[in-house]
């Protein structure tokens, strides 16, 4: 994540609770251009300017995605790829982490990187008590789920059944990621799967 958008104040002293903007994709995709000169406006409105912008975005995406040697998508096995999450009614946050199913959980792991996963990759998970929709940072402790992960090639996927560690009595959020040689794919830019112990 990018740094907080707002200055820290006594009322907003926690940097993890500040509004932020994503910084994992090429930042040019999230930035709003500042156009103050007529010549800048004319350039972006021209075919030459639009082609230059498109080429820059394409090169940025190609470099970013091409450099993702180790990457993973972890989702609930019955979740449709690309499906939109259901918003929550009310005045609070629109989207909340889904509730973890009871008992063993079927997860779909997909290699979204450019190289085969090495042997010894391990699914890890941990819980953090929170009343927030999602966690901004992983739990302080992540435990292995003792589920063998096959060395998938790019684009390959597998469904695995896992048993999450027990959550605390308070509402908690689970953070699930793939760990290889002490580094999680969440550390490298692949969002961790987050599940809640109860509905908001």
Coordinates of C-alpha atoms in Angstrom, one line a residue:
X1 CA 0.0 0.0 0.0
X2 CA 1.0 3.6 -0.5
X3 CA 1.6 6.0 2.4
X4 CA -1.4 7.5 4.1
X5 CA -3.1 10.3 2.1
X6 CA -3.8 12.3 5.2
X7 CA -1.4 13.8 7.7
X8 CA -1.3 12.0 11.1
X9 CA -3.0 13.9 13.8
X10 CA -3.8 13.2 17.5
X11 CA -7.3 12.0 16.3
X12 CA -5.8 9.9 13.5
X13 CA -2.6 8.7 15.1
X14 CA -2.6 5.2 13.6
X15 CA -1.0 5.1 10.1
X16 CA -2.6 1.8 9.4
X17 CA -6.1 3.3 9.8
X18 CA -5.5 6.2 7.4
X19 CA -7.0 6.3 3.9
X20 CA -4.5 4.9 1.4
X21 CA -4.3 4.2 -2.3
X22 CA -3.0 1.0 -3.9
X23 CA 0.6 1.0 -5.0
X24 CA 1.0 -2.6 -6.2
X25 CA 0.1 -2.2 -9.8
X26 CA 1.9 0.3 -12.0
X27 CA 1.0 3.5 -10.2
X28 CA 0.3 5.3 -13.5
X29 CA -2.9 3.4 -13.6
X30 CA -4.1 5.0 -10.4
X31 CA -2.8 8.5 -10.8
X32 CA -4.9 11.4 -11.9
X33 CA -3.1 13.6 -14.5
X34 CA -2.7 17.3 -13.7
X35 CA -3.3 19.2 -16.9
X36 CA -2.9 22.9 -16.6
X37 CA -1.7 24.0 -20.0
X38 CA -3.6 24.0 -23.2
X39 CA -0.7 22.4 -25.0
X40 CA -0.9 19.4 -22.6
X41 CA -4.6 19.1 -23.2
X42 CA -4.1 19.2 -26.9
X43 CA -1.4 16.6 -26.8
X44 CA -3.5 14.1 -24.8
X45 CA -6.4 14.7 -27.1
X46 CA -4.3 14.0 -30.2
X47 CA -3.8 10.6 -31.8
X48 CA -0.1 10.9 -31.2
X49 CA -0.6 11.6 -27.5
X50 CA -3.1 8.8 -27.0
X51 CA -0.8 6.3 -28.7
X52 CA 2.1 7.4 -26.5
X53 CA 0.0 6.9 -23.4
X54 CA -1.3 3.5 -24.6
X55 CA 2.3 2.4 -25.4
X56 CA 3.5 3.6 -22.0
X57 CA 0.7 1.7 -20.2
X58 CA 1.4 -1.5 -22.2
X59 CA 5.1 -1.4 -21.5
X60 CA 4.5 -0.8 -17.8
X61 CA 2.0 -3.7 -17.5
X62 CA 4.3 -6.0 -19.5
X63 CA 7.3 -5.2 -17.3
X64 CA 5.2 -5.5 -14.1
X65 CA 3.5 -8.8 -15.0
X66 CA 6.7 -10.2 -16.6
X67 CA 8.6 -9.6 -13.4
X68 CA 6.1 -11.6 -11.3
X69 CA 8.1 -14.8 -11.1
X70 CA 6.4 -16.0 -8.0
X71 CA 2.7 -15.1 -7.8
X72 CA -0.5 -16.9 -6.6
X73 CA -4.2 -16.5 -6.6
X74 CA -5.9 -18.1 -3.6
X75 CA -9.7 -18.3 -3.5
X76 CA -12.5 -20.4 -2.2
X77 CA -13.0 -23.3 -4.5
X78 CA -16.6 -22.6 -5.3
X79 CA -15.9 -18.9 -6.0
X80 CA -16.4 -18.0 -9.7
X81 CA -13.3 -16.3 -11.1
X82 CA -14.0 -12.6 -11.8
X83 CA -17.3 -12.6 -9.9
X84 CA -18.1 -9.4 -8.1
X85 CA -18.4 -9.5 -4.3
X86 CA -21.8 -8.7 -2.9
X87 CA -22.0 -5.2 -1.3
X88 CA -23.3 -4.9 2.3
X89 CA -26.2 -2.6 2.9
X90 CA -26.0 0.3 5.2
X91 CA -23.8 3.3 5.7
X92 CA -20.5 1.4 6.6
X93 CA -18.0 -0.2 4.2
X94 CA -19.5 -1.8 1.1
X95 CA -17.4 -4.9 1.0
X96 CA -16.4 -7.2 3.8
X97 CA -14.3 -10.4 3.8
X98 CA -16.5 -13.4 3.3
X99 CA -17.3 -15.7 6.3
X100 CA -15.1 -18.8 6.6
X101 CA -17.1 -22.0 6.1
X102 CA -17.3 -24.3 9.0
X103 CA -14.9 -27.3 9.1
X104 CA -12.4 -28.1 6.3
X105 CA -12.2 -25.4 3.6
X106 CA -11.7 -26.1 -0.1
X107 CA -9.3 -23.6 -1.6
X108 CA -8.3 -23.1 -5.3
X109 CA -4.7 -22.2 -5.8
X110 CA -3.6 -20.8 -9.2
X111 CA -0.1 -20.0 -10.3
X112 CA -0.4 -16.5 -11.7
X113 CA 3.4 -16.0 -12.0
X114 CA 5.8 -16.7 -14.8
X115 CA 7.7 -19.6 -13.4
X116 CA 6.8 -23.0 -11.8
X117 CA 6.4 -23.0 -8.0
X118 CA 9.3 -24.6 -6.3
X119 CA 8.8 -27.7 -4.2
X120 CA 8.4 -27.0 -0.5
X121 CA 5.8 -24.2 -0.9
X122 CA 3.5 -24.1 2.0
X123 CA 0.1 -22.6 2.7
X124 CA 0.2 -20.4 5.8
X125 CA -2.6 -18.7 7.7
X126 CA -3.3 -16.7 10.9
X127 CA -6.1 -14.8 12.6
X128 CA -6.2 -11.3 13.9
X129 CA -9.1 -9.9 16.0
X130 CA -10.6 -7.0 14.1
X131 CA -13.9 -5.2 13.5
X132 CA -12.6 -3.9 10.1
X133 CA -13.7 -5.2 6.7
X134 CA -10.2 -6.4 5.8
X135 CA -6.7 -6.5 7.3
X136 CA -4.2 -4.0 6.1
X137 CA -1.2 -6.1 7.3
X138 CA -0.8 -9.8 8.0
X139 CA -1.2 -11.3 11.5
X140 CA 1.9 -11.3 13.6
X141 CA 2.0 -15.1 13.5
X142 CA 1.4 -17.3 10.4
X143 CA 1.2 -21.0 10.8
X144 CA 1.6 -23.7 8.1
X145 CA -1.5 -25.6 7.2
X146 CA 0.3 -28.9 6.7
X147 CA -1.2 -29.3 3.2
X148 CA 1.2 -30.4 0.5
X149 CA 1.2 -27.8 -2.4
X150 CA 2.2 -29.3 -5.8
X151 CA 4.8 -27.4 -7.9
X152 CA 2.2 -25.8 -10.3
X153 CA 3.3 -24.3 -13.6
X154 CA 2.2 -20.9 -14.8
X155 CA -1.6 -20.9 -15.3
X156 CA -2.1 -24.2 -13.6
X157 CA -4.4 -24.6 -10.5
X158 CA -5.4 -27.1 -7.9
X159 CA -8.1 -27.5 -5.3
X160 CA -6.8 -28.3 -1.8
X161 CA -8.7 -29.0 1.4
X162 CA -7.3 -27.2 4.5
X163 CA -8.2 -26.8 8.1
X164 CA -7.7 -23.3 9.5
X165 CA -6.3 -22.7 13.0
X166 CA -8.9 -21.8 15.6
X167 CA -10.0 -18.1 15.7
X168 CA -10.3 -16.1 18.9
X169 CA -13.7 -15.6 20.5
X170 CA -13.9 -12.0 19.2
X171 CA -14.6 -11.3 15.5
X172 CA -11.4 -12.1 13.6
X173 CA -10.0 -12.1 10.1
X174 CA -8.0 -14.9 8.6
X175 CA -5.1 -14.1 6.3
X176 CA -4.1 -17.0 3.9
X177 CA -1.1 -16.9 1.6
X178 CA 1.5 -19.1 0.0
X179 CA 5.0 -19.1 1.6
X180 CA 8.2 -20.0 -0.3
X181 CA 11.6 -19.8 1.4
X182 CA 10.3 -17.6 4.2
X183 CA 8.5 -15.1 1.8
X184 CA 4.8 -15.0 1.2
X185 CA 3.3 -14.3 -2.2
X186 CA 1.4 -11.5 -0.4
X187 CA 4.8 -9.9 0.3
X188 CA 5.4 -10.0 -3.4
X189 CA 2.1 -8.4 -4.5
X190 CA -0.4 -11.3 -4.7
X191 CA -3.3 -10.4 -2.4
X192 CA -3.8 -12.9 0.5
X193 CA -7.2 -14.5 0.8
X194 CA -9.0 -13.0 3.8
X195 CA -12.0 -14.7 5.6
X196 CA -14.0 -13.6 8.6
X197 CA -15.0 -15.6 11.6
X198 CA -18.5 -14.0 11.5
X199 CA -20.7 -11.7 9.6
X200 CA -20.2 -7.9 10.0

